[in-house]
PDB file of C-alpha atoms and ligand atoms in Angstrom:
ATOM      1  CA  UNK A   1      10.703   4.920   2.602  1.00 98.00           C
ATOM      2  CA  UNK A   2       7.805   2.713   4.379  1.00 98.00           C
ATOM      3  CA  UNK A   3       5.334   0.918   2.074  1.00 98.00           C
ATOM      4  CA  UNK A   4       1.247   0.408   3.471  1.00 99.00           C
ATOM      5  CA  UNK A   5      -0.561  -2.903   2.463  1.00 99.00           C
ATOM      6  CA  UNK A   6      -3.275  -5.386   3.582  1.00 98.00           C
ATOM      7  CA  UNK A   7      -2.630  -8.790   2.735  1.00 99.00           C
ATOM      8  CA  UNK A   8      -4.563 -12.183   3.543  1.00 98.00           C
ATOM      9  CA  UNK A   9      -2.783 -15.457   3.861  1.00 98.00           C
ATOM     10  CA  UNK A  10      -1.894 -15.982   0.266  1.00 98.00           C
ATOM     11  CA  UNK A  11      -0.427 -12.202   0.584  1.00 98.00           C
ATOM     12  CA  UNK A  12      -3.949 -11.039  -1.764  1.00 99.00           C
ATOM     13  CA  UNK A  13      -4.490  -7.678  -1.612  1.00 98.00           C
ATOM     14  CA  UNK A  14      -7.556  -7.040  -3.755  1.00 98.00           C
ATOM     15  CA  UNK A  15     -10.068  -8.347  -6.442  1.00 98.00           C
ATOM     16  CA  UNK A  16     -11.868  -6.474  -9.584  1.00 97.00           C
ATOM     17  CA  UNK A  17      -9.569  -3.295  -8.577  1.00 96.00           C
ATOM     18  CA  UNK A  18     -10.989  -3.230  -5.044  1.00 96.00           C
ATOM     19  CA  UNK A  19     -10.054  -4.422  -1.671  1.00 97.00           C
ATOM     20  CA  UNK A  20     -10.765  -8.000  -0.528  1.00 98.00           C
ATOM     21  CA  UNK A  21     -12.338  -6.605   2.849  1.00 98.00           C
ATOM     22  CA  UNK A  22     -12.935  -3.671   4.772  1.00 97.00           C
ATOM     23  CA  UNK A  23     -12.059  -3.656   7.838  1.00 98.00           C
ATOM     24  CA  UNK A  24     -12.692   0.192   9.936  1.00 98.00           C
ATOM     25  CA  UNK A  25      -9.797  -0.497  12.531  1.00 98.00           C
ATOM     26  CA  UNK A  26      -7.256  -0.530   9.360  1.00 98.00           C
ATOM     27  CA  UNK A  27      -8.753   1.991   7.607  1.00 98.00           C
ATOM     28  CA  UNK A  28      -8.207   4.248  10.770  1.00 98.00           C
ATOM     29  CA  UNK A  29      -4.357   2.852  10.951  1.00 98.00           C
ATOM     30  CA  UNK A  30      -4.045   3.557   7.689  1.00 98.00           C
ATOM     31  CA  UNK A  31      -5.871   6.695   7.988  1.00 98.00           C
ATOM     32  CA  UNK A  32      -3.105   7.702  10.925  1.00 98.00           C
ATOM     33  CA  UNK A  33      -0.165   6.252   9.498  1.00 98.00           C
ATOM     34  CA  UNK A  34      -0.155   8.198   6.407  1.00 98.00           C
ATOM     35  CA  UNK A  35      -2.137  11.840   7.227  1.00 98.00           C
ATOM     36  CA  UNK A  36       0.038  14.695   6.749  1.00 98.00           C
ATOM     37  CA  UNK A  37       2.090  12.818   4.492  1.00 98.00           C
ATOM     38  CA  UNK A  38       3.588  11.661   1.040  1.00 99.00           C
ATOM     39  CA  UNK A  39       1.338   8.892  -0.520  1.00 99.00           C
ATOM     40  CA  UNK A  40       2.585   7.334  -3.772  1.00 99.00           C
ATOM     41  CA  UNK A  41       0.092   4.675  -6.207  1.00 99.00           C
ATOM     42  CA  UNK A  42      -0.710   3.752  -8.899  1.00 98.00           C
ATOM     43  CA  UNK A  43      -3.261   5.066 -11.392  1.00 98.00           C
ATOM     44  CA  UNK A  44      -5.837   1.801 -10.688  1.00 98.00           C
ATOM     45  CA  UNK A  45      -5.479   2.289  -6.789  1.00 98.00           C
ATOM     46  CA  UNK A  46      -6.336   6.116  -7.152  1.00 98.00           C
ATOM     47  CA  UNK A  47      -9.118   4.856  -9.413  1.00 97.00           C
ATOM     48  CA  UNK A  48     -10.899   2.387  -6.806  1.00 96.00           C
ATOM     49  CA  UNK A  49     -10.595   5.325  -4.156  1.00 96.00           C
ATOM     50  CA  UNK A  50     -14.154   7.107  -3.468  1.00 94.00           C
ATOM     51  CA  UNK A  51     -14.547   9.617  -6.672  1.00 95.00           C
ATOM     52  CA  UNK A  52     -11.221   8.440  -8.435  1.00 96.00           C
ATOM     53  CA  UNK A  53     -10.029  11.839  -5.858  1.00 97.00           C
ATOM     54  CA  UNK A  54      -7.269  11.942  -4.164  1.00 98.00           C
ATOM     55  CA  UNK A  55      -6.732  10.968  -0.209  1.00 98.00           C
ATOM     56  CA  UNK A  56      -7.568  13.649   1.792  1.00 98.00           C
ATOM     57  CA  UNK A  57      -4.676  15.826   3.763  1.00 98.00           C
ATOM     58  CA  UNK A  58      -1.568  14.028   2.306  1.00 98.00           C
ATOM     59  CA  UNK A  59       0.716  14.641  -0.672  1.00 98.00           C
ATOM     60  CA  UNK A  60      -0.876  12.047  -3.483  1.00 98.00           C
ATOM     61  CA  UNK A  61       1.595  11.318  -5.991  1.00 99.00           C
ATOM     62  CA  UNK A  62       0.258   9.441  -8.814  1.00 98.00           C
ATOM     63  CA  UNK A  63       1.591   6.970 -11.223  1.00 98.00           C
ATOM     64  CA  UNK A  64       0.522   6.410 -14.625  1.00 98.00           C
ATOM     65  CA  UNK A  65       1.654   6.235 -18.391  1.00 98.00           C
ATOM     66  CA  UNK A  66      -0.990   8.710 -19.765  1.00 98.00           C
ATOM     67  CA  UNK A  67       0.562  12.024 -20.298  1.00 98.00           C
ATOM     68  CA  UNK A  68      -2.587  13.691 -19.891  1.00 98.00           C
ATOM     69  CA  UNK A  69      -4.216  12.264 -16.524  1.00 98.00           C
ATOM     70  CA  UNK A  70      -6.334  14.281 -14.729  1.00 98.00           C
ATOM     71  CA  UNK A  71      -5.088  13.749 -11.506  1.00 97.00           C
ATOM     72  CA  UNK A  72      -7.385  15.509  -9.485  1.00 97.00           C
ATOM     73  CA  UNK A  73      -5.312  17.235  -7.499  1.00 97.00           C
ATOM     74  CA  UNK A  74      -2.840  14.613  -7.352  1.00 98.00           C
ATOM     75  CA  UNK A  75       0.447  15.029  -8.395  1.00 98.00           C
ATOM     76  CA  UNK A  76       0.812  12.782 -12.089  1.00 98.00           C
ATOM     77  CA  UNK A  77       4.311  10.830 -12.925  1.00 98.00           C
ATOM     78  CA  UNK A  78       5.107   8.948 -15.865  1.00 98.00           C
ATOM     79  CA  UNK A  79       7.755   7.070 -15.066  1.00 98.00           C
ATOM     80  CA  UNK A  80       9.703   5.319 -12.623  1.00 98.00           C
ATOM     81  CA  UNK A  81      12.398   8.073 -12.807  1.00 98.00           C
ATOM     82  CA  UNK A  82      10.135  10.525 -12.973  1.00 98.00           C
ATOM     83  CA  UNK A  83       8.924   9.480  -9.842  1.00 98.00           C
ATOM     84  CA  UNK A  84      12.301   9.459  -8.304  1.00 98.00           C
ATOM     85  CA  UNK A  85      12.966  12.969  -9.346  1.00 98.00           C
ATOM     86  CA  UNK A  86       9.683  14.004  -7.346  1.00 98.00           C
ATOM     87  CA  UNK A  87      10.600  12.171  -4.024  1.00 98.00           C
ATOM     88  CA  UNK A  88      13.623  14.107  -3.739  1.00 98.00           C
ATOM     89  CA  UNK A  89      11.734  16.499  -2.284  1.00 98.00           C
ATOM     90  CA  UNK A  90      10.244  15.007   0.710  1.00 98.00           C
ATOM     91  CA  UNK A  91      11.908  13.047   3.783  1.00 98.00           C
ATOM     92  CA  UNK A  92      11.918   9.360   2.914  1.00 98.00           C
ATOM     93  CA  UNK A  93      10.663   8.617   6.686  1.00 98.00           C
ATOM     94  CA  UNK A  94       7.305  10.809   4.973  1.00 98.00           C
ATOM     95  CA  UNK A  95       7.248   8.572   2.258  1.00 99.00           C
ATOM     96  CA  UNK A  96       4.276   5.694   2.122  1.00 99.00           C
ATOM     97  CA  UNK A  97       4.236   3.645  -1.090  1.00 99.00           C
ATOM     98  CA  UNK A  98       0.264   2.608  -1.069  1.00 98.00           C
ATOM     99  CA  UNK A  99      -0.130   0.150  -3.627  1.00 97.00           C
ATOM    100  CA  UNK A 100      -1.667  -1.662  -6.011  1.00 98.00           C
ATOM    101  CA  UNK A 101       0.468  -4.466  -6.768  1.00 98.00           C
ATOM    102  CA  UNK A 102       2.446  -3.109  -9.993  1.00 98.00           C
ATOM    103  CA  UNK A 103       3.824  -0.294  -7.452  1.00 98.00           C
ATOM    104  CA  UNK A 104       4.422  -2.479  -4.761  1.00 98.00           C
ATOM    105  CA  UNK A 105       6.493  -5.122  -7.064  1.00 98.00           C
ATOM    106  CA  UNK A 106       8.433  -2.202  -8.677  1.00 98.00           C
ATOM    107  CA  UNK A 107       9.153  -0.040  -5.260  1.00 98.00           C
ATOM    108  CA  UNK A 108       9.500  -2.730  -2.696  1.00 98.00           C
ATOM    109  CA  UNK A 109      13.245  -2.971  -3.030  1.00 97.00           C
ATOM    110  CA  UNK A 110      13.273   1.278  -2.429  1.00 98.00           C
ATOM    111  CA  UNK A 111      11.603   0.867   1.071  1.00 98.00           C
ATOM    112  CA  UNK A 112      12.826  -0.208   4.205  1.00 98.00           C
ATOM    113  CA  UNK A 113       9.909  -0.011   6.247  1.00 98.00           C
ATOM    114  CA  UNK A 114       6.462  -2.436   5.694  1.00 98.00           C
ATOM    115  CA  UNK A 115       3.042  -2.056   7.588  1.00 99.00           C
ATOM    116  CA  UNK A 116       1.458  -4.891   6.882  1.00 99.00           C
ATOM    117  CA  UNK A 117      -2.171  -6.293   7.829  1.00 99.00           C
ATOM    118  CA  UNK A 118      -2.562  -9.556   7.774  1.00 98.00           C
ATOM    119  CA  UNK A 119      -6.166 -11.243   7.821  1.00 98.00           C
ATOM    120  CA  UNK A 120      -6.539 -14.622   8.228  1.00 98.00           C
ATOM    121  CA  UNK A 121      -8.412 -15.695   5.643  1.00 98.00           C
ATOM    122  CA  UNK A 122      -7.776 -16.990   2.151  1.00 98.00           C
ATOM    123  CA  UNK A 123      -9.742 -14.720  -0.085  1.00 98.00           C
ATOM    124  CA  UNK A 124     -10.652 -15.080  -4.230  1.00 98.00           C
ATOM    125  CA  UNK A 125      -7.887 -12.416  -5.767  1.00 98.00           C
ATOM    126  CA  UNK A 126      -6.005 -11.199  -8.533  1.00 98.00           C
ATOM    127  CA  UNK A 127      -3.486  -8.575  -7.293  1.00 98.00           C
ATOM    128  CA  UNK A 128      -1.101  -9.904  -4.793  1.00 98.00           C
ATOM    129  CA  UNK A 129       1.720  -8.187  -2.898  1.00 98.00           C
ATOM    130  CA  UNK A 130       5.201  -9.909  -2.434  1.00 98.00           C
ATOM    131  CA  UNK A 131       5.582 -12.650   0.375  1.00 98.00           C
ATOM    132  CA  UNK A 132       7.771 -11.062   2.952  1.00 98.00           C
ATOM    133  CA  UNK A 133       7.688 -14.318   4.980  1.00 98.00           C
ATOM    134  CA  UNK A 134       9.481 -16.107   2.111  1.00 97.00           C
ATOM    135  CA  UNK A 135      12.260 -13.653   2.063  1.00 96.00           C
ATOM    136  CA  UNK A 136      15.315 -13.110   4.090  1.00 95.00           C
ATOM    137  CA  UNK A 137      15.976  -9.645   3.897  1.00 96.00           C
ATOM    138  CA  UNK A 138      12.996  -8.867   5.593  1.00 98.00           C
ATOM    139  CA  UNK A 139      12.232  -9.534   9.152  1.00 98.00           C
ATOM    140  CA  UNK A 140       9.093  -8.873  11.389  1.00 98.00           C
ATOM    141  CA  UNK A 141       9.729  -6.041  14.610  1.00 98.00           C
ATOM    142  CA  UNK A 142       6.481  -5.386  15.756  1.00 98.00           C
ATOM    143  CA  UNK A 143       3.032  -7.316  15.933  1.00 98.00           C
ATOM    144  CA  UNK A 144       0.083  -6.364  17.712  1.00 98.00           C
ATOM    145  CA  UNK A 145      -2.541  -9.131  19.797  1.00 98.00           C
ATOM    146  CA  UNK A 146      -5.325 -10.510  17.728  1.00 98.00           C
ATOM    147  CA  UNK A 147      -7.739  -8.015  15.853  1.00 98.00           C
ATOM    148  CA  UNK A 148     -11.766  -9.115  15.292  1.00 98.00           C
ATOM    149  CA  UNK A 149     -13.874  -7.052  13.288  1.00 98.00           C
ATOM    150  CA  UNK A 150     -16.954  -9.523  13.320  1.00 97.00           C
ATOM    151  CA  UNK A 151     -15.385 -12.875  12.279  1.00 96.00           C
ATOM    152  CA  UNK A 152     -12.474 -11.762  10.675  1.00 98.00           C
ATOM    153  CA  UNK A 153      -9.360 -11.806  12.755  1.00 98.00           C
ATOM    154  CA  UNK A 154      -6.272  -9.669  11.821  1.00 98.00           C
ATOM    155  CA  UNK A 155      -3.076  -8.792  13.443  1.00 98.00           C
ATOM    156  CA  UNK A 156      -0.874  -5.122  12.648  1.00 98.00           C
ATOM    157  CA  UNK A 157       2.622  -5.997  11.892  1.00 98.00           C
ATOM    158  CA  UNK A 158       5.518  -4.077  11.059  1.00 98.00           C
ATOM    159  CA  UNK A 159       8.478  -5.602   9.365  1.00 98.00           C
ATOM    160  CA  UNK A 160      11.897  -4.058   8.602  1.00 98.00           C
ATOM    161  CA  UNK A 161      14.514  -4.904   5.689  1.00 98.00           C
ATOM    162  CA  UNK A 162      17.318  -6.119   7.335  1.00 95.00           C
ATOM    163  CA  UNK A 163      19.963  -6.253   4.266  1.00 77.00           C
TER     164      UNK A 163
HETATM  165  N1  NAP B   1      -4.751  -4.480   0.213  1.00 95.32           N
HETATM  166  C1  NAP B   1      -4.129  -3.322   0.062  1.00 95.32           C
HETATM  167  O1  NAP B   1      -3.498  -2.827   0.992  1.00 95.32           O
HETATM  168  C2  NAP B   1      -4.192  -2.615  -1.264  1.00 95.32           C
HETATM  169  C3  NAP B   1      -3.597  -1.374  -1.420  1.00 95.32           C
HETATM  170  C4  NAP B   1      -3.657  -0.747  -2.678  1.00 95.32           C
HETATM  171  C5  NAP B   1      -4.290  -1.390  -3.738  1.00 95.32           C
HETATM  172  N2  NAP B   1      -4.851  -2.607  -3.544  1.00 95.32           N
HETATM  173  C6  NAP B   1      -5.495  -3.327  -4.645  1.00 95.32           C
HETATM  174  O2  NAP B   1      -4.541  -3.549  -5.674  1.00 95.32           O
HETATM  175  C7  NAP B   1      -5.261  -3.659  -6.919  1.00 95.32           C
HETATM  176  C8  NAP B   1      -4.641  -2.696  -7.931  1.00 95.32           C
HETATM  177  O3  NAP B   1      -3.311  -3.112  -8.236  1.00 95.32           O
HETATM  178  P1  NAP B   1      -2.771  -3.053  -9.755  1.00 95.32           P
HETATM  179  O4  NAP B   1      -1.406  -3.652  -9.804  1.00 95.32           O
HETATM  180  O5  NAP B   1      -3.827  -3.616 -10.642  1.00 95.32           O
HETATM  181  O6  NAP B   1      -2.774  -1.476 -10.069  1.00 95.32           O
HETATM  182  P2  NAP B   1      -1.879  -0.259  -9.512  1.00 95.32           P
HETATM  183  O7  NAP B   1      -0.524  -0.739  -9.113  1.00 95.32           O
HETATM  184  O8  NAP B   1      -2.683   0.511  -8.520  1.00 95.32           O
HETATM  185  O9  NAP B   1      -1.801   0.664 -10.796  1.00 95.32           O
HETATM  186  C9  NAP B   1      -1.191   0.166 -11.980  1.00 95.32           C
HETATM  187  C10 NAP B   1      -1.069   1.302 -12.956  1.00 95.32           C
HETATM  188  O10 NAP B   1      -0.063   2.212 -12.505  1.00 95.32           O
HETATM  189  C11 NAP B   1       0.593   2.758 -13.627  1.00 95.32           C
HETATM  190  N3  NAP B   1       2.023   2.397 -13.572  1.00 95.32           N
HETATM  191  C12 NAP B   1       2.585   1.320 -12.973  1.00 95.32           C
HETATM  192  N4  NAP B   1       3.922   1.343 -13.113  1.00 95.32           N
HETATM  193  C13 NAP B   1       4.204   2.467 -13.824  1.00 95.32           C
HETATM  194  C14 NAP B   1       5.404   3.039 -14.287  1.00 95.32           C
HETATM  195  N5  NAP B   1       6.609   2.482 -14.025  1.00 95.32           N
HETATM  196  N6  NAP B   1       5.333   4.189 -15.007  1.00 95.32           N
HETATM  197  C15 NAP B   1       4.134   4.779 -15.245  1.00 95.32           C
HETATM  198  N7  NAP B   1       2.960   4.284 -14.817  1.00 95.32           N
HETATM  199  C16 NAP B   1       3.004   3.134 -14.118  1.00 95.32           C
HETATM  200  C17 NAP B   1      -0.078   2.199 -14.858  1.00 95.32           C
HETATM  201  O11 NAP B   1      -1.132   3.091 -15.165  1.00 95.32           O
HETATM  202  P3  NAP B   1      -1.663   3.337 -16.689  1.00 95.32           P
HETATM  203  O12 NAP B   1      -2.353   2.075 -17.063  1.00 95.32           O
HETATM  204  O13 NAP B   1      -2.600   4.509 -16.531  1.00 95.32           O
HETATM  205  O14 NAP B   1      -0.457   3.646 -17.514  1.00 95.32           O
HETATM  206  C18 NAP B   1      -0.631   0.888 -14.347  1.00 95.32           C
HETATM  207  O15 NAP B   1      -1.707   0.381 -15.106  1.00 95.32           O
HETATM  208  C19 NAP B   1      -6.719  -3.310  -6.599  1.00 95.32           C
HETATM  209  O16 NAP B   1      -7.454  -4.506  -6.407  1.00 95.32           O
HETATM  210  C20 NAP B   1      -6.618  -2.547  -5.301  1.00 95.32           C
HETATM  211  O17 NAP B   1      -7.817  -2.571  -4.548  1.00 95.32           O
HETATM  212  C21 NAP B   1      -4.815  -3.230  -2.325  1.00 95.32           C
END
């Protein structure tokens, strides 16, 4: 199972229920990354998306406590298990665990692959994502040369669980 984030220095990943930054290069490798597949989040991600919809041409899955969410064409799970039950039916390798931060803390342990953005830049946050730098079963196998988008500078890594 591979997991999708953006982080900034402190390992932020968004503010008010939004993102910290925008950036159209990681939209588009997040856009690429995860089309034509299985997208799992939580109910406040889905909620800070365009329209509280769904992403467009993947499988949204859909976490939340309230029985009766309207999903919008996303699929709706209650629980942890629940959600278990309803990845059985895809490849793992499909699999992209998409935030926020509750999902992230609760399914990082179930993935062993992490796309990770980094921008250099300390940003004012409230939802953060696990530091993967700080632990040692995870290792970085991939980084790309320096990103710009204006003055923000970001690099693409990918890091793998090693244990
Ligand atoms: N930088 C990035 O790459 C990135 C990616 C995604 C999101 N974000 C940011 O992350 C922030 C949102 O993170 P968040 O932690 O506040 O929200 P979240 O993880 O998106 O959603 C949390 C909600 O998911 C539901 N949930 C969580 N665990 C559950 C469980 N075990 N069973 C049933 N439902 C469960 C609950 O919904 P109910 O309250 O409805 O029960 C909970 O309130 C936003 O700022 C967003 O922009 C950043």
């Amino acid at each position: 199972m591979n997991l999708i984030v953006a982080v900034d220095n402190n390992w932020a990943i968004g503010k008010n229920n939004d993102l910290l930054v925008r950036i159209p290069d990681d939209q588009k490798f997040f856009r690429e990354t995860t089309i034509g597949k299985v997208v799992v989040m939580g109910r406040k991600t889905l909620e800070s998306f365009p329209g509280k919809k769904p992403l467009r041409d993947r499988v949204n899955i859909v976490l939340t406590h309230d029985k009766d969410y309207d999903g919008k064409g996303a699929i709706v799970v209650n629980s942890m298990e629940e959600l278990k039950e309803e990845l059985k039916k895809y490849n793992s390798d499909d699999i992209f665990v998409i935030g926020g931060q509750k999902i992230y803390e609760q399914m990082l342990d179930m993935c062993d692959i992490a796309h990770v953005t980094k921008i250099d830049y300390e940003y004012d946050a409230d939802a953060y994502f696990p530091n993967l730098d700080e632990r040692d079963d995870w290792k970085i196998v991939a980084d790309s040369d320096e990103q710009t988008y204006f003055d923000v500078i970001y690099h693409f890594y990918m890091y793998k669980k090693i244990k």
